[in-house]
Amino acid sequence: MQVRKARLQDATNVYDLVNSLSGDGTLLKRSFPEICENIRDFTVAESDAGVFLGCGALHFYGPHLCEVRSIVVKPEAKGQGAGGRILGALIDEAEEHGIQSVCLFTRIPDFFFKFGFRTVEDKSELPDKIFKDCQNCPRLHRCDEVAMVRGRIPRISILGPRHEAQELVRITG
Ligand SMILES: CC(C)(COP(=O)(O)OP(=O)(O)OC[C@H]1O[C@@H](n2cnc3c(N)ncnc32)[C@H](O)[C@@H]1OP(=O)(O)O)[C@@H](O)C(=O)NCCC(=O)NCCS
């Protein structure tokens, strides 16, 4: 198995796998153009024979925060270490970029506990994530996901009308 950054040629596999689990809300639905536009966020796992096994993405909010998104392994490849290796690669990538807070929303916190994530009781402590995804989510008022963070919870946010310019100046100096 190898784990590597995605190429545009992976977009169809990524699209098919991610959307196979978007119907029940396990993963956020992603359109094909959105996958292509953000393909450089993705890391993929493939077998030694080059067969696509799974993927995950690291979305940058800014120097203060990034998010693990769309992490999924094909059903027939589960339990062989691919998901853990993809997540490890995304954590390494965050560290390479000097980002100390990695967040995610999930229904399977136990998987992420193994990799140093902890539960965030109050989702409003991650306002960038709320602004990006939650405010337009049909499950906004009946969310069944657990918010998690690895590293410290950022004290700033940059999305949303009030914060944007002011906070960008603060963090970039
Ligand atoms: C979650 C998922 C990516 C894990 O991928 P995987 O390749 O099966 O995981 P790995 O084989 O690398 O497992 C790594 C470790 O996590 C554990 N683990 C795997 N899935 C788990 C789960 N659902 N809950 C708790 N622990 C889990 C494994 O037992 C293993 O632990 P160990 O190191 O102590 O043996 C995969 O099950 C999946 O695609 N699930 C559906 C999509 C999904 O729910 N994604 C998360 C959205 S936030």
XYZ file of N, CA, C and O and ligand atoms in Angstrom:
740
model
N 0.842 -1.196 0.000
C 0.000 0.000 0.000
C 0.878 1.247 0.000
O 1.925 1.272 0.640
N 0.461 2.250 -0.726
C 1.145 3.543 -0.600
C 0.117 4.655 -0.382
O -1.036 4.546 -0.809
N 0.564 5.673 0.314
C -0.276 6.836 0.590
C 0.426 8.035 -0.022
O 1.616 8.250 0.208
N -0.286 8.778 -0.843
C 0.340 9.887 -1.578
C -0.670 11.009 -1.783
O -1.879 10.812 -1.619
N -0.162 12.183 -2.143
C -1.048 13.287 -2.489
C -1.838 12.917 -3.751
O -1.322 12.255 -4.655
N -3.092 13.354 -3.773
C -3.939 13.040 -4.932
C -3.504 13.824 -6.160
O -2.918 14.906 -6.055
N -3.811 13.255 -7.316
C -3.651 13.940 -8.600
C -5.044 14.102 -9.206
O -5.986 13.425 -8.799
N -5.153 14.956 -10.199
C -6.466 15.199 -10.809
C -7.073 13.892 -11.350
O -8.296 13.717 -11.325
N -6.203 12.976 -11.761
C -6.699 11.677 -12.277
C -7.437 10.873 -11.192
O -8.141 9.912 -11.510
N -7.252 11.219 -9.924
C -7.942 10.520 -8.835
C -9.343 11.060 -8.586
O -10.096 10.501 -7.776
N -9.692 12.167 -9.234
C -10.929 12.880 -8.865
C -12.174 12.006 -9.016
O -13.082 12.074 -8.180
N -12.239 11.190 -10.052
C -13.439 10.358 -10.246
C -13.578 9.333 -9.124
O -14.677 9.139 -8.572
N -12.474 8.681 -8.769
C -12.529 7.714 -7.664
C -12.927 8.398 -6.355
O -13.722 7.868 -5.572
N -12.343 9.560 -6.104
C -12.650 10.308 -4.879
C -14.139 10.684 -4.866
O -14.846 10.472 -3.871
N -14.605 11.212 -5.973
C -16.009 11.639 -6.082
C -16.958 10.464 -5.811
O -17.895 10.569 -5.015
N -16.694 9.340 -6.473
C -17.589 8.177 -6.323
C -17.602 7.674 -4.878
O -18.668 7.385 -4.320
N -16.432 7.578 -4.265
C -16.361 7.020 -2.909
C -16.971 7.963 -1.875
O -17.765 7.549 -1.020
N -16.622 9.235 -1.949
C -17.150 10.203 -0.974
C -18.675 10.272 -1.064
O -19.385 10.224 -0.058
N -19.187 10.326 -2.279
C -20.638 10.485 -2.420
C -21.406 9.197 -2.164
O -22.617 9.236 -1.902
N -20.700 8.066 -2.170
C -21.385 6.817 -1.812
C -21.800 6.836 -0.336
O -22.671 6.070 0.076
N -21.183 7.717 0.465
C -21.519 7.794 1.891
C -22.099 9.151 2.291
O -22.137 9.480 3.470
N -22.543 9.918 1.302
C -23.093 11.232 1.652
C -24.599 11.171 1.893
O -25.153 12.036 2.561
N -25.249 10.131 1.387
C -26.712 10.044 1.500
C -27.203 10.017 2.936
O -28.204 10.650 3.271
N -26.509 9.304 3.804
C -26.954 9.205 5.203
C -26.240 10.208 6.102
O -26.359 10.146 7.321
N -25.466 11.113 5.485
C -24.802 12.153 6.274
C -23.474 11.732 6.869
O -22.860 12.485 7.624
N -22.984 10.519 6.547
C -21.668 10.113 7.061
C -20.597 11.077 6.576
O -19.696 11.464 7.330
N -20.691 11.465 5.315
C -19.759 12.450 4.745
C -20.568 13.556 4.088
O -21.694 13.332 3.630
N -19.976 14.750 4.018
C -20.627 15.848 3.320
C -20.620 15.562 1.823
O -19.621 15.081 1.283
N -21.728 15.851 1.176
C -21.796 15.673 -0.272
C -20.818 16.636 -0.944
O -20.718 17.788 -0.550
N -20.087 16.155 -1.930
C -19.148 17.012 -2.671
C -19.444 16.857 -4.158
O -19.534 15.737 -4.658
N -19.584 17.957 -4.879
C -19.825 17.878 -6.318
C -18.510 17.554 -7.032
O -17.413 17.765 -6.481
N -18.629 17.078 -8.277
C -17.408 16.747 -9.023
C -16.536 17.988 -9.270
O -15.316 17.933 -9.057
N -17.131 19.116 -9.666
C -16.285 20.312 -9.819
C -15.585 20.718 -8.512
O -14.431 21.157 -8.525
N -16.284 20.548 -7.406
C -15.685 20.903 -6.105
C -14.504 19.981 -5.786
O -13.467 20.419 -5.276
N -14.679 18.684 -6.098
C -13.571 17.740 -5.880
C -12.371 18.140 -6.741
O -11.226 18.174 -6.273
N -12.627 18.447 -8.007
C -11.519 18.811 -8.919
C -10.816 20.074 -8.425
O -9.578 20.141 -8.376
N -11.615 21.061 -8.036
C -11.055 22.338 -7.600
C -10.177 22.166 -6.360
O -9.161 22.851 -6.201
N -10.574 21.207 -5.520
C -9.867 21.013 -4.247
C -9.028 19.735 -4.220
O -8.658 19.269 -3.141
N -8.716 19.184 -5.386
C -8.052 17.882 -5.408
C -6.703 17.941 -4.688
O -6.237 16.945 -4.124
N -6.077 19.128 -4.669
C -4.777 19.221 -3.985
C -4.899 19.142 -2.463
O -3.906 18.997 -1.774
N -6.131 19.223 -1.944
C -6.344 18.995 -0.504
C -6.278 17.503 -0.166
O -6.120 17.145 0.998
N -6.456 16.657 -1.184
C -6.673 15.230 -0.919
C -5.378 14.429 -0.868
O -4.416 14.720 -1.582
N -5.431 13.407 -0.020
C -4.414 12.349 0.023
C -5.153 11.049 -0.284
O -6.299 10.874 0.136
N -4.520 10.171 -1.037
C -5.161 8.896 -1.368
C -4.275 7.735 -0.926
O -3.056 7.865 -0.821
N -4.936 6.590 -0.681
C -4.216 5.328 -0.452
C -4.504 4.436 -1.643
O -5.630 4.411 -2.160
N -3.466 3.731 -2.101
C -3.682 2.769 -3.177
C -2.877 1.510 -2.883
O -1.879 1.538 -2.149
N -3.331 0.415 -3.468
C -2.647 -0.863 -3.260
C -1.327 -0.855 -4.029
O -1.076 0.022 -4.865
N -0.500 -1.871 -3.769
C 0.767 -1.971 -4.495
C 0.526 -2.090 -6.005
O 1.372 -1.707 -6.801
N -0.658 -2.606 -6.370
C -0.988 -2.724 -7.802
C -1.610 -1.438 -8.356
O -2.020 -1.397 -9.518
N -1.699 -0.413 -7.520
C -2.215 0.877 -7.991
C -3.722 1.010 -7.917
O -4.300 1.920 -8.517
N -4.375 0.113 -7.171
C -5.837 0.187 -7.042
C -6.199 1.184 -5.937
O -5.668 1.103 -4.813
N -7.091 2.095 -6.252
C -7.550 3.114 -5.295
C -8.258 2.460 -4.108
O -9.163 1.640 -4.291
N -7.832 2.826 -2.888
C -8.410 2.224 -1.675
C -9.206 3.214 -0.842
O -10.156 2.825 -0.141
N -8.808 4.472 -0.877
C -9.495 5.435 -0.033
C -8.839 6.810 -0.105
O -7.823 7.001 -0.783
N -9.457 7.755 0.618
C -8.966 9.134 0.524
C -9.318 9.925 1.781
O -10.107 9.480 2.623
N -8.753 11.080 1.883
C -9.087 12.036 2.930
C -8.549 13.388 2.496
O -7.633 13.463 1.677
N -9.119 14.449 3.060
C -8.693 15.789 2.652
C -8.347 16.639 3.865
O -8.890 16.443 4.955
N -7.447 17.576 3.658
C -7.102 18.557 4.688
C -7.454 19.936 4.142
O -6.847 20.395 3.172
N -8.455 20.541 4.763
C -8.900 21.870 4.325
C -8.260 22.931 5.220
O -8.337 22.847 6.448
N -7.653 23.929 4.623
C -7.048 25.024 5.393
C -8.057 26.154 5.588
O -8.580 26.694 4.613
N -8.307 26.507 6.845
C -9.038 27.749 7.133
C -8.048 28.909 7.166
O -8.353 30.010 6.712
N -6.897 28.664 7.734
C -5.870 29.691 7.867
C -4.769 29.143 8.745
O -4.810 27.969 9.136
N -3.782 29.965 9.094
C -2.671 29.473 9.921
C -3.117 28.954 11.286
O -2.377 28.234 11.942
N -4.336 29.316 11.719
C -4.806 28.927 13.048
C -5.556 27.601 13.068
O -5.750 27.018 14.132
N -6.038 27.124 11.905
C -6.947 25.970 11.927
C -7.052 25.302 10.558
O -7.099 25.979 9.514
N -7.069 23.956 10.596
C -7.427 23.203 9.396
C -8.397 22.098 9.797
O -8.652 21.896 10.993
N -8.932 21.410 8.808
C -9.966 20.407 9.083
C -9.747 19.159 8.242
O -9.492 19.256 7.042
N -9.871 18.009 8.881
C -9.888 16.738 8.150
C -11.300 16.542 7.612
O -12.270 16.601 8.364
N -11.403 16.308 6.305
C -12.705 16.141 5.650
C -12.670 14.893 4.770
O -11.600 14.465 4.322
N -13.839 14.390 4.473
C -13.997 13.353 3.434
C -13.039 12.185 3.609
O -12.472 11.698 2.625
N -12.852 11.731 4.832
C -11.950 10.581 5.032
C -12.766 9.293 4.947
O -13.744 9.110 5.675
N -12.366 8.430 4.040
C -13.157 7.222 3.766
C -12.295 6.176 3.052
O -11.427 6.525 2.243
N -12.576 4.924 3.395
C -11.889 3.781 2.774
C -12.951 2.893 2.140
O -14.054 2.738 2.698
N -12.652 2.331 0.993
C -13.614 1.446 0.327
C -13.979 0.283 1.268
O -13.103 -0.220 1.997
N -15.234 -0.148 1.266
C -15.666 -1.187 2.213
C -14.759 -2.414 2.205
O -14.412 -2.943 3.266
N -14.338 -2.844 1.037
C -13.525 -4.070 0.948
C -12.089 -3.864 1.425
O -11.338 -4.833 1.588
N -11.705 -2.614 1.660
C -10.319 -2.340 2.087
C -10.237 -1.929 3.558
O -9.152 -1.648 4.076
N -11.372 -1.898 4.243
C -11.369 -1.477 5.656
C -10.588 -2.448 6.523
O -10.501 -3.643 6.205
N -10.056 -1.932 7.614
C -9.404 -2.782 8.597
C -8.010 -3.225 8.220
O -7.432 -4.104 8.850
N -7.434 -2.603 7.203
C -6.081 -2.984 6.768
C -5.089 -1.834 6.927
O -4.007 -1.846 6.358
N -5.518 -0.808 7.642
C -4.591 0.271 7.950
C -4.641 1.477 7.034
O -3.950 2.482 7.273
N -5.453 1.417 5.976
C -5.461 2.533 5.020
C -5.983 3.825 5.659
O -5.390 4.903 5.499
N -7.102 3.708 6.401
C -7.684 4.903 7.011
C -6.717 5.564 7.979
O -6.558 6.789 7.984
N -6.050 4.744 8.783
C -5.079 5.289 9.735
C -3.907 5.953 9.040
O -3.430 7.011 9.466
N -3.453 5.350 7.949
C -2.315 5.942 7.239
C -2.705 7.231 6.539
O -1.928 8.184 6.474
N -3.916 7.288 6.005
C -4.378 8.540 5.380
C -4.464 9.639 6.449
O -3.957 10.752 6.255
N -5.081 9.304 7.590
C -5.217 10.309 8.652
C -3.839 10.753 9.153
O -3.609 11.957 9.362
N -2.924 9.804 9.316
C -1.567 10.171 9.745
C -0.900 11.121 8.766
O -0.231 12.083 9.168
N -1.100 10.871 7.476
C -0.502 11.746 6.455
C -1.104 13.150 6.508
O -0.400 14.154 6.328
N -2.405 13.228 6.784
C -3.052 14.548 6.868
C -2.560 15.312 8.100
O -2.344 16.539 8.045
N -2.361 14.596 9.200
C -1.826 15.241 10.415
C -0.396 15.734 10.147
O -0.027 16.858 10.522
N 0.400 14.910 9.475
C 1.770 15.330 9.124
C 1.738 16.584 8.252
O 2.556 17.495 8.414
N 0.793 16.602 7.317
C 0.690 17.748 6.408
C 0.361 19.027 7.190
O 0.938 20.089 6.940
N -0.566 18.906 8.153
C -0.897 20.075 8.983
C 0.351 20.560 9.714
O 0.627 21.768 9.783
N 1.126 19.617 10.233
C 2.333 19.993 10.979
C 3.361 20.644 10.064
O 4.013 21.620 10.420
N 3.485 20.118 8.838
C 4.426 20.727 7.884
C 4.077 22.182 7.612
O 4.948 23.006 7.346
N 2.785 22.476 7.664
C 2.339 23.856 7.413
C 2.275 24.687 8.695
O 1.804 25.821 8.669
N 2.713 24.110 9.799
C 2.772 24.861 11.052
C 1.415 25.119 11.679
O 1.270 26.032 12.497
N 0.409 24.325 11.301
C -0.933 24.524 11.855
C -1.086 23.650 13.100
O -0.920 22.429 13.026
N -1.417 24.281 14.223
C -1.433 23.543 15.496
C -2.807 23.025 15.884
O -2.927 22.256 16.842
N -3.847 23.418 15.162
C -5.200 22.946 15.481
C -5.801 22.261 14.260
O -5.915 22.885 13.196
N -6.160 20.991 14.445
C -6.834 20.246 13.372
C -8.198 19.833 13.909
O -8.283 19.191 14.963
N -9.267 20.214 13.227
C -10.603 19.882 13.721
C -11.306 18.918 12.776
O -10.865 18.686 11.644
N -12.391 18.385 13.227
C -13.271 17.572 12.381
C -14.578 17.346 13.113
O -14.651 17.484 14.332
N -15.618 17.008 12.358
C -16.900 16.579 12.920
C -17.103 15.131 12.502
O -16.857 14.792 11.333
N -17.541 14.302 13.416
C -17.645 12.873 13.092
C -18.707 12.172 13.924
O -19.099 12.653 14.986
N -19.113 11.000 13.434
C -19.976 10.106 14.222
C -19.162 8.966 14.822
O -19.725 8.125 15.514
N -17.872 8.880 14.484
C -17.050 7.778 15.003
C -15.816 8.332 15.742
O -14.675 8.132 15.317
N -16.078 9.023 16.866
C -14.951 9.630 17.589
C -13.886 8.624 18.016
O -12.703 8.974 18.087
N -14.288 7.368 18.274
C -13.301 6.388 18.760
C -12.140 6.203 17.781
O -11.001 5.986 18.196
N -12.425 6.264 16.493
C -11.361 6.144 15.497
C -10.357 7.288 15.664
O -9.144 7.085 15.632
N -10.878 8.488 15.887
C -10.005 9.662 15.929
C -9.289 9.824 17.275
O -8.202 10.402 17.322
N -9.876 9.282 18.363
C -9.182 9.309 19.662
C -7.799 8.676 19.533
O -6.832 9.130 20.133
N -7.722 7.631 18.735
C -6.453 6.898 18.582
C -5.348 7.770 17.996
O -4.175 7.437 18.077
N -5.765 8.859 17.341
C -4.791 9.723 16.660
C -4.638 11.080 17.351
O -4.175 12.045 16.745
N -5.039 11.139 18.614
C -4.758 12.347 19.398
C -5.840 13.405 19.350
O -5.641 14.511 19.872
N -6.993 13.097 18.737
C -8.095 14.071 18.746
C -8.871 13.933 20.055
O -8.947 12.854 20.634
N -9.472 15.045 20.498
C -10.330 14.997 21.679
C -11.638 15.732 21.377
O -11.706 16.548 20.441
N -12.630 15.425 22.166
C -13.958 15.990 21.933
C -14.006 17.469 22.314
O -13.404 17.880 23.309
N -14.720 18.252 21.505
C -15.004 19.658 21.830
C -16.486 19.717 22.189
O -17.347 19.495 21.334
N -16.776 19.976 23.469
C -18.173 19.899 23.920
C -19.053 20.956 23.247
O -20.187 20.691 22.885
N -18.516 22.154 23.093
C -19.308 23.275 22.555
C -18.846 23.559 21.122
O -17.762 24.111 20.900
N -19.680 23.193 20.158
C -19.290 23.349 18.742
C -19.006 24.805 18.370
O -18.269 25.082 17.431
N -19.604 25.730 19.130
C -19.386 27.143 18.798
C -17.947 27.577 19.064
O -17.543 28.679 18.709
N -17.159 26.689 19.677
C -15.730 26.992 19.837
C -14.968 26.834 18.521
O -13.773 27.129 18.465
N -15.661 26.352 17.490
C -15.046 26.226 16.157
C -15.883 27.036 15.151
O -16.491 26.486 14.234
N -15.922 28.351 15.322
C -16.835 29.165 14.512
C -16.550 29.118 13.009
O -17.473 29.227 12.197
N -15.286 28.922 12.623
C -15.000 28.852 11.181
C -15.705 27.659 10.543
O -16.274 27.760 9.449
N -15.658 26.508 11.224
C -16.322 25.305 10.717
C -17.832 25.529 10.646
O -18.497 25.178 9.667
N -18.388 26.136 11.695
C -19.829 26.401 11.733
C -20.223 27.282 10.551
O -21.206 27.026 9.852
N -19.417 28.329 10.337
C -19.750 29.276 9.270
C -19.636 28.608 7.902
O -20.467 28.822 7.020
N -18.606 27.774 7.727
C -18.389 27.165 6.410
C -19.464 26.142 6.066
O -19.971 26.141 4.946
N -19.798 25.254 7.008
C -20.648 24.109 6.674
C -21.993 24.073 7.391
O -22.996 23.716 6.792
N -21.990 24.406 8.686
C -23.166 24.083 9.497
C -24.355 24.987 9.200
O -25.501 24.531 9.234
N -24.104 26.253 8.937
C -25.247 27.160 8.839
C -26.163 26.811 7.666
O -27.343 27.133 7.694
N -25.626 26.107 6.667
C -26.469 25.707 5.541
C -26.855 24.224 5.584
O -27.431 23.712 4.632
N -26.527 23.574 6.680
C -26.753 22.126 6.770
C -28.193 21.844 7.188
O -28.699 22.449 8.136
N -28.867 20.890 6.513
C -30.248 20.562 6.913
C -30.324 19.977 8.317
O -31.383 19.984 8.937
N -29.195 19.476 8.837
C -29.198 18.893 10.193
C -28.711 19.886 11.249
O -28.346 19.483 12.358
N -28.736 21.179 10.909
C -28.186 22.195 11.825
C -28.727 22.050 13.249
O -27.964 22.092 14.212
N -30.034 21.866 13.381
C -30.636 21.827 14.726
C -30.833 20.405 15.254
O -31.449 20.208 16.291
N -30.359 19.425 14.518
C -30.417 18.033 15.028
C -29.126 17.324 14.640
O -29.127 16.194 14.154
N -28.025 18.037 14.872
C -26.702 17.506 14.502
C -26.358 16.315 15.403
O -26.457 16.394 16.624
N -25.953 15.210 14.771
C -25.588 14.025 15.551
C -24.083 13.759 15.471
O -23.629 12.653 15.748
N -23.320 14.772 15.099
C -21.879 14.596 14.983
C -21.160 15.147 16.213
O -21.654 16.063 16.883
N -20.011 14.586 16.478
C -19.172 15.035 17.578
C -18.091 15.940 16.999
O -17.442 15.584 16.007
N -17.913 17.103 17.608
C -16.812 17.980 17.190
C -15.535 17.542 17.898
O -15.564 17.213 19.093
N -14.439 17.521 17.142
C -13.163 17.100 17.741
C -12.042 18.029 17.290
O -12.128 18.652 16.226
N -11.011 18.082 18.103
C -9.845 18.880 17.741
C -8.588 18.143 18.175
O -8.601 17.402 19.164
N -7.535 18.335 17.419
C -6.196 17.836 17.796
C -5.331 19.076 17.955
O -5.250 19.893 17.039
N -4.700 19.214 19.118
C -4.002 20.466 19.404
C -4.941 21.403 20.133
O -6.008 20.999 20.597
N -4.566 22.646 20.204
C -5.390 23.572 21.004
C -6.578 24.097 20.180
O -6.520 24.123 18.948
N -7.603 24.526 20.874
C -8.726 25.171 20.190
C -8.297 26.593 19.847
O -7.823 27.325 20.730
N -8.421 26.990 18.581
C -7.957 28.341 18.237
C -8.760 29.418 18.960
O -9.952 29.246 19.192
N -8.089 30.494 19.299
C -8.788 31.587 19.990
C -9.349 32.606 19.006
O -9.990 33.565 19.388
N -9.057 32.407 17.735
C -9.555 33.350 16.727
C -10.320 32.607 15.644
O -10.223 31.388 15.528
N -11.060 33.363 14.845
C -11.699 32.813 13.654
C -11.576 33.862 12.560
O -11.400 35.047 12.855
N -11.672 33.401 11.306
C -11.515 34.383 10.229
C -12.690 34.406 9.261
O -12.761 35.286 8.410
N -13.605 33.460 9.379
C -14.768 33.491 8.504
C -15.902 34.245 9.186
O -15.986 34.299 10.409
N -16.816 34.764 8.367
C -17.948 35.492 8.944
C -17.729 36.970 8.772
O -16.593 37.445 8.723
N -18.813 37.692 8.663
C -18.742 39.100 8.312
C -17.948 39.976 9.273
O -17.211 40.846 8.847
N -18.069 39.741 10.576
C -17.443 40.662 11.523
C -15.934 40.489 11.612
O -15.193 41.431 11.772
N -15.484 39.232 11.501
C -14.117 38.932 11.871
C -13.097 39.108 10.755
O -11.970 39.464 10.999
N -13.523 38.839 9.569
C -12.621 38.532 8.470
C -11.349 39.380 8.408
O -10.264 38.900 8.723
N -11.485 40.627 8.032
C -10.306 41.450 7.794
C -9.490 41.635 9.070
O -8.277 41.430 9.099
N -10.206 41.956 10.137
C -9.558 42.245 11.422
C -8.694 41.068 11.903
O -7.539 41.233 12.280
N -9.269 39.878 11.834
C -8.547 38.719 12.359
C -7.404 38.311 11.446
O -6.363 37.855 11.904
N -7.580 38.465 10.147
C -6.490 38.138 9.233
C -5.272 38.985 9.535
O -4.140 38.513 9.563
N -5.509 40.256 9.809
C -4.407 41.143 10.140
C -3.723 40.678 11.413
O -2.500 40.608 11.499
N -4.536 40.261 12.402
C -3.949 39.825 13.679
C -3.034 38.625 13.506
O -1.948 38.568 14.061
N -3.481 37.645 12.730
C -2.679 36.419 12.674
C -1.520 36.517 11.708
O -0.547 35.802 11.856
N -1.622 37.373 10.726
C -0.502 37.476 9.789
C 0.464 38.573 10.229
O 1.527 38.736 9.663
N 0.066 39.328 11.248
C 0.930 40.367 11.782
C 0.992 41.554 10.856
O 1.874 42.385 10.925
C -13.191 5.260 9.474
C -12.421 4.576 8.339
C -11.843 5.640 7.397
C -11.276 3.759 8.966
O -10.527 3.203 7.914
P -9.767 1.781 8.079
O -8.820 1.650 6.967
O -10.781 0.704 8.266
O -9.011 2.020 9.471
P -7.626 1.344 9.924
O -7.611 -0.093 9.464
O -6.503 2.188 9.501
O -7.778 1.395 11.506
C -6.902 2.152 12.318
C -7.349 1.962 13.755
O -8.650 2.559 13.929
C -9.579 1.576 14.392
N -10.859 1.831 13.742
C -11.157 1.682 12.444
N -12.443 2.051 12.205
C -12.942 2.427 13.412
C -14.216 2.897 13.825
N -15.255 3.025 12.970
N -14.381 3.197 15.124
C -13.371 3.052 16.013
N -12.120 2.612 15.674
C -11.935 2.295 14.385
C -8.983 0.240 13.990
O -9.426 -0.802 14.810
C -7.497 0.513 14.166
O -7.166 0.441 15.527
P -5.810 -0.280 16.033
O -4.686 0.539 15.427
O -5.889 -0.191 17.512
O -5.867 -1.660 15.491
C -13.349 3.604 7.567
O -13.962 2.711 8.465
C -14.437 4.288 6.754
O -14.249 4.586 5.584
N -15.617 4.529 7.371
C -16.732 5.140 6.667
C -16.503 6.629 6.431
C -16.429 7.395 7.733
O -17.196 7.184 8.666
N -15.467 8.337 7.760
C -15.276 9.219 8.892
C -16.071 10.448 8.667
S -15.661 11.707 9.876
